Coordinates of C-alpha atoms in Angstrom, one line a residue:
M162 CA -12.6 21.6 -88.2
H163 CA -16.1 20.8 -89.4
T164 CA -17.9 19.6 -86.2
N165 CA -21.5 20.0 -87.0
F166 CA -23.9 17.2 -86.0
Y167 CA -24.2 15.8 -89.5
F168 CA -20.5 15.3 -89.9
L169 CA -20.0 13.9 -86.4
R170 CA -22.8 11.4 -87.0
Q171 CA -21.1 10.1 -90.2
L172 CA -17.7 10.0 -88.6
A173 CA -19.1 8.1 -85.6
S174 CA -20.4 5.4 -88.0
A175 CA -17.1 5.1 -89.7
L176 CA -15.2 5.0 -86.4
E177 CA -17.5 2.4 -85.0
T178 CA -16.4 0.1 -87.7
S179 CA -12.7 0.6 -87.0
L180 CA -12.8 0.7 -83.2
T181 CA -15.3 -1.8 -82.0
G182 CA -13.6 -4.7 -80.4
L183 CA -10.3 -2.9 -79.8
R184 CA -9.0 -2.0 -76.4
F185 CA -8.4 1.5 -75.1
M186 CA -4.8 1.0 -74.4
E187 CA -3.4 4.4 -73.4
C188 CA -3.9 8.1 -73.6
F189 CA -1.2 10.7 -73.4
S190 CA -0.4 14.3 -74.2
Q191 CA 2.7 16.0 -75.6
D192 CA 1.2 19.3 -76.0
R193 CA -1.0 21.5 -73.8
D194 CA -3.9 21.5 -76.3
E195 CA -3.4 18.1 -77.9
V196 CA -4.2 14.5 -76.7
V197 CA -3.5 11.1 -78.3
L198 CA -5.7 8.1 -77.7
V199 CA -4.4 4.6 -78.6
F200 CA -6.7 1.6 -79.4
A201 CA -5.4 -1.9 -80.3
Q202 CA -5.8 -5.6 -80.3
A203 CA -4.4 -7.1 -77.1
K204 CA -1.3 -9.3 -77.6
G205 CA -0.4 -9.8 -74.0
R206 CA 0.6 -8.0 -70.8
L207 CA 1.5 -4.4 -71.9
N208 CA 1.8 -5.4 -75.5
Y209 CA -0.5 -4.7 -78.4
Y210 CA -0.6 -4.6 -82.2
K211 CA -2.5 -3.0 -85.1
P212 CA -2.9 0.3 -83.2
F213 CA -5.5 2.8 -84.2
Y214 CA -4.6 6.4 -83.1
I215 CA -6.9 9.3 -82.5
K216 CA -5.2 12.7 -82.2
A217 CA -7.4 15.4 -80.8
T218 CA -6.5 19.1 -81.0
L219 CA -8.6 21.1 -78.5
R220 CA -7.8 24.7 -78.7
P221 CA -10.2 27.5 -78.2
D222 CA -9.5 28.8 -81.7
F223 CA -9.4 25.3 -83.5
S224 CA -10.6 21.9 -82.5
G225 CA -10.9 18.6 -84.2
L226 CA -9.7 15.0 -84.8
S227 CA -7.2 13.3 -87.0
F228 CA -6.4 9.6 -87.4
P229 CA -2.6 9.3 -88.1
E230 CA -1.0 5.9 -89.1
T231 CA 1.6 6.3 -86.5
V232 CA 2.4 8.6 -83.5
R233 CA 5.9 8.8 -82.2
R234 CA 5.7 9.4 -78.3
A235 CA 8.4 11.6 -77.0
R236 CA 10.6 10.2 -74.1
T237 CA 10.3 13.5 -72.3
N238 CA 7.5 16.2 -72.0
S239 CA 4.9 13.4 -72.3
V240 CA 2.3 12.7 -69.7
D241 CA -0.2 9.7 -69.3
L242 CA -3.8 10.6 -68.9
F243 CA -7.1 8.9 -68.1
E244 CA -5.2 5.8 -66.7
A245 CA -8.0 4.9 -64.5
I246 CA -10.1 4.2 -67.7
S247 CA -7.5 3.0 -70.1
K248 CA -6.0 0.4 -67.6
F249 CA -7.6 -2.2 -65.4
S250 CA -6.4 -2.6 -61.8
E251 CA -5.4 -6.0 -60.6
D252 CA -8.7 -6.3 -58.8
D253 CA -10.7 -5.5 -61.9
S254 CA -9.0 -8.2 -64.1
P255 CA -10.0 -11.8 -63.5
N256 CA -7.1 -13.1 -65.6
P257 CA -3.5 -12.1 -64.6
A258 CA -2.4 -12.5 -68.2
F259 CA -4.5 -9.5 -69.0
E260 CA -3.5 -7.3 -66.2
K261 CA -3.5 -3.5 -67.0
E262 CA -4.9 -4.0 -70.5
G263 CA -7.4 -1.4 -71.8
R264 CA -11.1 -1.7 -71.7
V265 CA -12.9 -2.9 -74.9
V266 CA -14.7 -0.4 -77.2
I267 CA -18.3 -1.5 -77.6
G268 CA -19.4 1.3 -79.8
V269 CA -19.1 5.0 -81.1
R270 CA -22.0 7.4 -81.1
S271 CA -22.9 11.0 -81.8
F272 CA -25.6 13.0 -80.2
L273 CA -28.8 14.5 -81.5
N274 CA -28.3 18.2 -82.5
E275 CA -25.1 18.4 -80.5
R276 CA -21.4 18.8 -81.3
C277 CA -20.2 15.7 -79.3
L278 CA -18.7 12.3 -80.2
A279 CA -18.6 9.4 -77.7
I280 CA -16.5 6.3 -77.7
L281 CA -18.3 3.7 -75.6
L282 CA -16.3 1.4 -73.4
E283 CA -17.1 -1.7 -71.4
D284 CA -18.1 -1.4 -67.7
N285 CA -20.2 1.7 -68.6
Y286 CA -17.3 4.0 -69.3
A287 CA -17.2 6.6 -72.2
M288 CA -14.7 9.0 -73.7
V289 CA -16.6 12.0 -75.0
F290 CA -15.1 14.7 -77.4
K291 CA -16.9 17.9 -76.7
F292 CA -16.6 20.5 -79.4
F293 CA -18.6 23.5 -77.8
G294 CA -17.4 26.6 -79.5
N295 CA -14.3 27.9 -77.8
R296 CA -14.5 25.3 -75.0
P297 CA -13.6 22.0 -76.5
N298 CA -12.6 19.2 -74.2
L299 CA -12.2 15.4 -73.8
V300 CA -14.4 14.2 -71.0
A301 CA -14.4 10.7 -69.4
F302 CA -17.8 9.5 -68.0
Y303 CA -18.8 6.5 -65.7
H304 CA -22.4 6.1 -66.4
N305 CA -23.8 9.6 -66.2
T306 CA -21.0 11.1 -64.0
V307 CA -17.8 12.9 -65.2
V308 CA -14.8 11.3 -63.7
E309 CA -11.9 13.1 -65.5
L310 CA -11.3 16.0 -67.8
F311 CA -8.5 16.7 -70.2
N312 CA -8.7 20.5 -69.8
Q313 CA -9.0 21.0 -66.1
R314 CA -9.6 24.7 -66.4
L315 CA -13.1 24.0 -67.8
V316 CA -14.4 23.2 -64.4
A317 CA -18.0 23.7 -65.5
D318 CA -17.6 20.4 -67.5
Y319 CA -17.7 18.4 -64.3
Q320 CA -21.4 19.2 -64.2
L321 CA -22.1 17.6 -67.6
I322 CA -24.6 14.6 -67.6
F323 CA -24.1 12.0 -70.4
D324 CA -27.8 11.3 -70.8
T325 CA -28.6 14.9 -71.5
F326 CA -26.4 15.4 -74.5
D327 CA -29.2 14.6 -77.0
R328 CA -31.2 17.6 -78.0
P329 CA -34.5 16.7 -79.6
I330 CA -35.7 19.8 -81.6
D331 CA -38.8 20.3 -83.5
Q332 CA -37.6 20.8 -87.0
S333 CA -40.9 21.1 -88.8
W334 CA -42.4 24.0 -90.9
D335 CA -44.6 25.0 -88.0
A336 CA -41.5 25.4 -85.7
F337 CA -39.8 27.4 -88.5
E338 CA -42.8 29.7 -88.6
K339 CA -42.8 30.1 -84.9
A340 CA -39.1 30.9 -84.9
D341 CA -39.8 33.9 -87.1
F342 CA -38.2 31.9 -90.1
D343 CA -34.8 31.8 -88.4
H344 CA -33.4 28.4 -89.3
R345 CA -30.5 28.7 -86.9
K346 CA -32.9 28.1 -84.0
L347 CA -34.0 24.8 -85.4
F348 CA -30.6 23.6 -86.8
P349 CA -28.1 25.0 -84.1
T350 CA -25.2 22.8 -85.3
F351 CA -25.3 23.7 -89.0
G352 CA -22.1 25.7 -88.4
K353 CA -20.8 28.8 -89.9
I354 CA -20.1 27.5 -93.5
V355 CA -23.8 26.2 -93.9
N356 CA -25.3 29.2 -92.2
D357 CA -23.3 31.7 -94.4
W358 CA -24.2 29.7 -97.6
L359 CA -27.8 29.8 -96.7
S360 CA -27.9 33.4 -95.8
T361 CA -26.1 34.3 -99.1
E362 CA -28.6 32.2 -101.2
F363 CA -31.6 33.7 -99.3
Q364 CA -30.5 37.2 -100.2
K365 CA -29.2 36.4 -103.7
Q366 CA -32.4 34.7 -104.7
K367 CA -34.7 37.0 -102.6
L368 CA -36.4 33.8 -101.3
Q369 CA -39.7 34.0 -99.4
P370 CA -40.0 31.9 -96.2
E371 CA -41.7 29.0 -98.0
Q372 CA -38.8 28.9 -100.6
Q373 CA -36.2 29.2 -97.9
W374 CA -37.7 26.1 -96.2
I375 CA -37.5 24.1 -99.5
L376 CA -33.8 25.1 -99.8
I377 CA -33.1 24.2 -96.1
Q378 CA -34.6 20.7 -96.7
D379 CA -32.4 20.3 -99.7
V380 CA -29.4 21.2 -97.7
V381 CA -30.3 18.9 -94.9
K382 CA -30.5 16.0 -97.4
Q383 CA -27.0 16.9 -98.8
L384 CA -25.6 17.0 -95.3
E385 CA -27.1 13.7 -94.4
S386 CA -25.4 11.8 -97.3
P387 CA -22.6 14.2 -98.4
I388 CA -19.4 14.2 -100.4
Y389 CA -16.7 15.6 -98.1
Y390 CA -14.9 18.6 -99.6
V391 CA -11.5 19.7 -98.6
T392 CA -11.5 23.3 -99.8
K393 CA -9.7 26.6 -99.4
L394 CA -12.2 29.1 -98.0
Q395 CA -11.3 32.6 -96.9
Y396 CA -7.6 31.9 -97.5
R397 CA -7.4 28.8 -95.3
P398 CA -7.9 25.0 -95.7
T399 CA -11.4 24.0 -94.7
L400 CA -13.4 20.8 -94.4
S401 CA -17.0 21.3 -95.8
L402 CA -20.0 19.2 -96.5
L403 CA -21.0 21.7 -99.2
P404 CA -19.1 22.6 -102.3
V405 CA -17.9 26.0 -101.4
G406 CA -14.6 28.0 -101.9
D407 CA -11.7 26.7 -103.9
I408 CA -12.3 22.8 -103.8
L409 CA -9.0 20.9 -103.5
Q410 CA -10.2 17.4 -103.1
E411 CA -13.4 15.3 -102.7
F412 CA -13.9 12.3 -100.5
S413 CA -16.6 9.7 -99.7
D414 CA -14.8 8.6 -96.4
P415 CA -15.0 11.0 -93.5
I416 CA -11.8 9.6 -91.9
A417 CA -9.8 10.1 -95.1
A418 CA -11.3 13.6 -95.5
T419 CA -10.4 14.6 -91.9
N420 CA -6.8 13.4 -92.3
R421 CA -6.3 15.2 -95.5
F422 CA -7.7 18.5 -94.1
Y423 CA -5.7 18.1 -90.9
G424 CA -2.5 17.6 -92.9
L425 CA -3.2 20.6 -95.1
Y426 CA -4.1 22.8 -92.1
N427 CA -1.0 22.0 -90.2
G428 CA 1.1 22.2 -93.2
V429 CA 0.4 25.8 -93.9
D430 CA 3.5 27.8 -93.0
T431 CA 3.6 30.8 -90.7
F432 CA 3.9 33.3 -93.6
D433 CA 0.8 31.9 -95.4
R434 CA -1.2 31.6 -92.2
E435 CA -0.5 35.2 -91.1
K436 CA -1.1 36.5 -94.6
G437 CA -4.4 34.8 -94.8
E438 CA -5.4 36.2 -91.4
I439 CA -4.6 39.7 -92.6
L440 CA -6.5 39.2 -95.9
R441 CA -9.5 37.9 -93.9
V442 CA -9.5 41.1 -91.8
L443 CA -9.4 43.2 -94.8
D444 CA -12.2 41.3 -96.5
K445 CA -14.3 41.7 -93.3
R446 CA -13.7 45.5 -93.1
K447 CA -14.5 45.9 -96.8
K448 CA -17.7 43.9 -96.4
R449 CA -18.7 46.0 -93.4
A450 CA -17.9 49.2 -95.3
E451 CA -19.9 48.2 -98.3
S452 CA -22.9 47.2 -96.1
L453 CA -22.8 50.6 -94.4
I454 CA -22.7 52.4 -97.8
D455 CA -25.7 50.3 -98.9
V456 CA -27.7 51.1 -95.8
N457 CA -26.9 54.8 -95.9
M458 CA -27.6 55.2 -99.6
Q459 CA -31.0 53.5 -99.1
R460 CA -31.8 56.0 -96.4
L461 CA -30.7 58.9 -98.6
I462 CA -32.7 57.7 -101.6
A463 CA -35.8 57.1 -99.3
R464 CA -35.6 60.8 -98.3
E465 CA -35.5 61.9 -101.9
E466 CA -38.9 60.0 -102.5
G467 CA -41.9 62.0 -101.6
A468 CA -42.2 65.4 -99.7
S469 CA -39.6 66.4 -97.1
H470 CA -40.6 67.7 -93.8
E471 CA -39.7 71.2 -94.8
E472 CA -41.8 70.9 -98.0
M473 CA -44.8 69.6 -95.9
G474 CA -44.4 72.6 -93.5
H475 CA -44.6 74.9 -96.5
I476 CA -47.6 73.1 -97.9
L477 CA -49.5 73.4 -94.6
M478 CA -48.7 77.1 -94.3
A479 CA -49.9 77.8 -97.7
N480 CA -53.2 76.1 -97.0
L481 CA -53.9 77.1 -93.4
H482 CA -57.2 78.6 -94.4
D483 CA -58.3 75.4 -96.0
I484 CA -57.7 73.2 -93.0
Q485 CA -60.9 72.6 -91.0
A486 CA -60.4 71.6 -87.4
V487 CA -62.5 68.7 -86.0
P488 CA -65.0 69.9 -83.2
G489 CA -63.2 69.9 -79.9
A490 CA -59.7 69.6 -81.5
K491 CA -57.2 72.1 -83.0
S492 CA -56.5 70.0 -86.2
P493 CA -57.8 66.9 -87.9
E494 CA -55.8 63.7 -87.7
S495 CA -54.8 64.1 -91.4
V496 CA -55.5 66.5 -94.2
T497 CA -55.3 66.0 -98.1
L498 CA -53.8 69.1 -99.8
T499 CA -52.2 69.9 -103.1
D500 CA -48.5 69.3 -103.3
F501 CA -47.5 72.3 -105.5
Y502 CA -43.9 70.9 -105.7
R503 CA -45.2 67.9 -107.7
D504 CA -48.6 69.0 -108.8
E505 CA -50.5 66.0 -107.1
P506 CA -52.5 65.5 -104.0
I507 CA -50.6 64.8 -100.7
T508 CA -52.0 63.4 -97.4
I509 CA -50.3 64.8 -94.3
K510 CA -50.8 63.4 -90.9
L511 CA -51.3 66.0 -88.1
K512 CA -51.3 66.1 -84.4
P513 CA -54.9 66.9 -83.4
D514 CA -53.9 68.6 -80.2
L515 CA -51.9 71.2 -82.1
S516 CA -53.1 74.0 -84.3
P517 CA -52.3 73.7 -88.1
Q518 CA -49.7 76.4 -87.7
K519 CA -48.0 74.6 -84.8
N520 CA -48.0 71.4 -86.8
A521 CA -46.3 73.3 -89.6
E522 CA -43.7 74.5 -87.1
N523 CA -43.2 70.9 -86.0
F524 CA -42.4 69.8 -89.5
Y525 CA -39.9 72.7 -89.8
R526 CA -38.2 71.5 -86.6
K527 CA -38.1 67.9 -87.9
S528 CA -36.5 69.2 -91.2
K529 CA -33.5 70.7 -89.3
N530 CA -32.8 67.2 -87.9
E531 CA -33.4 65.7 -91.3
K532 CA -30.7 68.0 -92.8
I533 CA -28.3 67.1 -90.1
E534 CA -28.9 63.4 -90.7
E535 CA -28.6 63.7 -94.5
E536 CA -25.2 65.5 -94.0
F537 CA -24.2 62.8 -91.6
L538 CA -25.2 59.9 -94.0
A539 CA -23.5 61.6 -97.0
A540 CA -20.3 62.0 -94.8
Q541 CA -20.6 58.3 -93.8
V542 CA -20.8 57.2 -97.4
A543 CA -17.8 59.3 -98.5
S544 CA -15.7 58.0 -95.5
R545 CA -16.6 54.3 -96.3
E546 CA -15.8 54.7 -99.9
K547 CA -12.4 56.1 -99.0
E548 CA -11.9 53.1 -96.7
I549 CA -12.6 50.7 -99.5
E550 CA -10.1 52.4 -101.7
Q551 CA -7.5 52.0 -98.9
I552 CA -8.4 48.4 -98.4
D553 CA -8.0 47.6 -102.1
Q554 CA -4.7 49.3 -102.2
Q555 CA -3.5 47.4 -99.1
K556 CA -4.5 44.1 -100.7
T557 CA -2.4 45.0 -103.7
D558 CA 0.5 45.9 -101.5
L559 CA 0.2 42.5 -99.8
A560 CA 0.3 40.6 -103.0
A561 CA 3.8 41.9 -103.5
I562 CA 5.1 41.0 -100.0
N563 CA 7.1 37.8 -99.9
T564 CA 8.8 37.7 -96.5
L565 CA 7.4 37.2 -93.0
K566 CA 9.5 40.1 -91.6
E567 CA 8.1 42.5 -94.2
L568 CA 4.6 41.2 -93.7
R569 CA 4.7 41.8 -90.0
R570 CA 6.1 45.3 -90.5
Y571 CA 3.5 46.2 -93.0
S572 CA 0.7 44.7 -90.7
K573 CA 1.9 46.7 -87.7
L574 CA 2.2 49.9 -89.6
H575 CA -1.4 49.8 -91.0
N576 CA -3.2 48.2 -88.0
L577 CA -4.0 45.0 -89.9
Q578 CA -3.8 42.6 -86.8
N579 CA -6.6 40.1 -86.6
E580 CA -9.7 42.0 -85.4
D581 CA -11.6 38.6 -85.4
G582 CA -9.4 37.4 -82.5
R583 CA -11.2 37.2 -79.1
N584 CA -9.9 37.0 -75.6
K585 CA -11.2 33.7 -74.2
G586 CA -10.8 34.6 -70.5
E587 CA -13.2 35.6 -67.9
I588 CA -14.2 39.1 -69.3
S589 CA -15.2 37.7 -72.6
Q590 CA -17.5 35.2 -70.9
L591 CA -19.1 37.9 -68.8
F592 CA -19.8 40.6 -71.5
K593 CA -20.4 40.9 -75.2
E594 CA -17.1 41.9 -76.9
A595 CA -16.0 43.5 -80.2
I596 CA -12.4 44.1 -81.4
V597 CA -11.9 47.2 -83.6
D598 CA -8.4 48.1 -84.6
N599 CA -7.0 46.2 -81.6
F600 CA -9.2 48.1 -79.1
R601 CA -11.5 45.9 -77.0
I602 CA -15.1 47.1 -76.7
L603 CA -17.1 45.5 -73.9
I604 CA -20.9 45.6 -73.8
G605 CA -23.2 44.9 -70.8
R606 CA -25.9 42.3 -71.2
N607 CA -28.5 43.5 -68.8
A608 CA -29.0 46.0 -65.9
R609 CA -27.0 43.9 -63.3
N610 CA -24.4 43.1 -65.8
N611 CA -24.1 46.8 -66.8
D612 CA -23.2 47.5 -63.2
L613 CA -20.6 44.8 -63.1
L614 CA -18.9 46.1 -66.2
T615 CA -19.0 49.8 -65.2
Q616 CA -18.2 49.4 -61.5
K617 CA -15.7 46.4 -61.5
Y618 CA -14.2 46.0 -65.0
A619 CA -14.0 49.6 -66.2
F620 CA -11.2 51.9 -65.0
K621 CA -11.0 55.7 -65.0
E622 CA -9.0 55.8 -68.2
D623 CA -11.5 53.7 -70.2
L624 CA -14.1 55.4 -72.4
W625 CA -17.7 54.8 -71.4
L626 CA -20.7 55.1 -73.8
H627 CA -24.5 54.9 -73.5
A628 CA -27.5 55.8 -75.7
R629 CA -28.8 59.1 -74.3
D630 CA -32.1 59.3 -72.4
V631 CA -33.1 55.7 -72.9
S632 CA -32.3 52.4 -71.2
G633 CA -29.6 50.3 -72.9
S634 CA -26.3 48.6 -72.5
H635 CA -23.2 50.2 -70.9
V636 CA -20.4 50.1 -73.5
V637 CA -16.8 50.5 -72.5
I638 CA -13.6 51.0 -74.7
K639 CA -10.6 49.7 -72.9
Y640 CA -7.7 52.1 -72.7
Q641 CA -4.3 51.2 -74.2
A642 CA -1.3 52.9 -72.6
G643 CA -0.1 55.9 -74.7
K644 CA -2.7 55.5 -77.4
P645 CA -5.6 58.0 -78.0
F646 CA -9.0 56.5 -78.8
P647 CA -9.3 56.5 -82.6
K648 CA -12.4 58.2 -84.1
N649 CA -13.5 55.1 -85.9
V650 CA -13.3 53.0 -82.7
I651 CA -15.5 55.6 -80.9
E652 CA -17.8 55.6 -83.8
R653 CA -18.2 51.8 -83.8
A654 CA -18.6 51.6 -80.1
A655 CA -21.3 54.3 -80.3
E656 CA -23.2 52.3 -83.0
L657 CA -23.1 49.3 -80.7
A658 CA -24.4 51.4 -77.7
A659 CA -27.2 52.8 -80.0
W660 CA -28.1 49.1 -81.2
Y661 CA -28.2 47.7 -77.7
S662 CA -30.7 50.3 -76.5
K663 CA -34.3 51.4 -76.8
R664 CA -33.2 53.6 -79.7
R665 CA -32.3 50.6 -81.9
T666 CA -34.9 51.4 -84.5
D667 CA -34.2 55.2 -84.6
S668 CA -32.6 56.5 -87.8
L669 CA -30.1 58.5 -85.8
C670 CA -29.2 58.1 -82.1
P671 CA -27.4 60.4 -79.7
V672 CA -24.8 58.6 -77.7
I673 CA -23.1 59.7 -74.5
V674 CA -19.2 59.4 -74.6
T675 CA -17.1 60.2 -71.5
P676 CA -14.1 58.9 -69.6
K677 CA -15.2 56.3 -67.0
K678 CA -14.0 58.6 -64.3
Y679 CA -17.0 60.9 -64.9
V680 CA -19.5 58.0 -64.3
R681 CA -20.5 57.3 -60.7
K682 CA -23.2 55.3 -59.0
P683 CA -24.5 56.7 -55.7
K684 CA -26.2 54.5 -53.2
G685 CA -29.9 54.0 -53.8
L686 CA -29.8 54.0 -57.6
A687 CA -31.6 51.1 -59.3
E688 CA -29.5 48.3 -61.1
G689 CA -27.8 49.8 -64.3
Q690 CA -28.5 53.4 -63.3
V691 CA -25.5 55.7 -63.0
I692 CA -24.9 59.5 -62.9
V693 CA -22.8 61.0 -65.7
E694 CA -21.0 64.3 -64.5
K695 CA -19.5 65.3 -67.9
E696 CA -20.3 64.1 -71.3
D697 CA -19.9 64.6 -75.0
I698 CA -22.5 63.5 -77.6
V699 CA -22.0 61.7 -80.9
M700 CA -24.8 61.1 -83.4
V701 CA -24.6 57.6 -85.0
V702 CA -26.9 55.1 -86.9
P703 CA -27.6 52.1 -84.7
K704 CA -25.6 49.2 -86.0
E705 CA -25.3 45.6 -84.7

């Protein structure tokens, strides 16, 4: 569901026209993650006509609203909710003819730079739909205080304060400049579709910050008075404020657009949904492989430009007699010599505290690491090219599969389960997490969080990783019974350990890999510090 601030603001305006003056008659649920609100004109005691229904789906992986013409309430497995708000008590109602009728809707509003929508009721009550990432909820307020929740498990929602939902944000050019030209800090509710579109345009057009800002302003204008697009994006129905993907239908009314999208989304059968998920996984893997090939090729090409460390060592050794030391030092800070490989001058930076010959030896030592890295990068490119070939073949195979049973068999055989899926439980809230080939990788956030991960949430069979000789995040690959840790999973976890460390900018980083049983923390060590009794080392390129 498209729940960015701009869509919710326009939806609020449309709903206000439809709801204002109606009464909040009842609220019920027939599904753990779904709730129905009924608004209507009062006809008499416990009777109403012209109902307006709001059906809210509030799952961690999908949340949104629809506005069906009718909703059939089941006689069983149905529970009344928010009765204290939707019904008057006898003491509240001055007129017995209107006993237990709902409170009147006095308005609908959105909130500045926030993914929330509020239905305002008389007597200072409000029903707020909260679309916060994987924690959507329906929250009832009396003035500023939460009085009831739909999802009781989200206990932190009891601390919400109605008057603090608005988030004023400086969205000027100066603020964009101060944010290092990261538009997401200024427009936090753009959502994935808008952010992905902008990032693609920035790269495709190679826009400078001033040009990016002009494009951002154009997008904001479009979001403020949009056409609503029901489209197919990444193999699934999507509601968008931008014309992206395979557009199925256009709307000018946000309620009609939402209903159409909702119908399409729920109308996708199990086979199409699972096949789409698998294809998204393959597209993600292919994009990641292509990105790694591009990065590694650029590094290889950069090494071919200019003199290598070995060549600079040879040039220094051939010109030792021409290098004049600065008084009091063994070598000058730099020296310009003839590059006899290319027949042109070359300026070589030296370490003044070393002799010219020792500087040459230093370049020879670096050249050995350089060759190791070149071999590693070349092997990475070859591996990723092979992976892309395999992905293309798998997509061809999937096109010929027409039954759910065959699809699931193929998916299991080739490890194509959704690697985008995330565990929404306690662990995922405590640590950063990645899923690679169904193996969970947990990443500590800071020194204290590292201790929590290693000491309480990692077990002896888990694999533990850390960038060698520098501070950084503890990384844990969770063990799966009877399954060895795949090489590509270890490599990906090592890339993350390197990235979340002080070696992030290194071209190649050594990473410790060891079973958790060889990691211990004696008393007296500082937060995040441990002793590793046995270790292997893998060399990787730091990768977020």
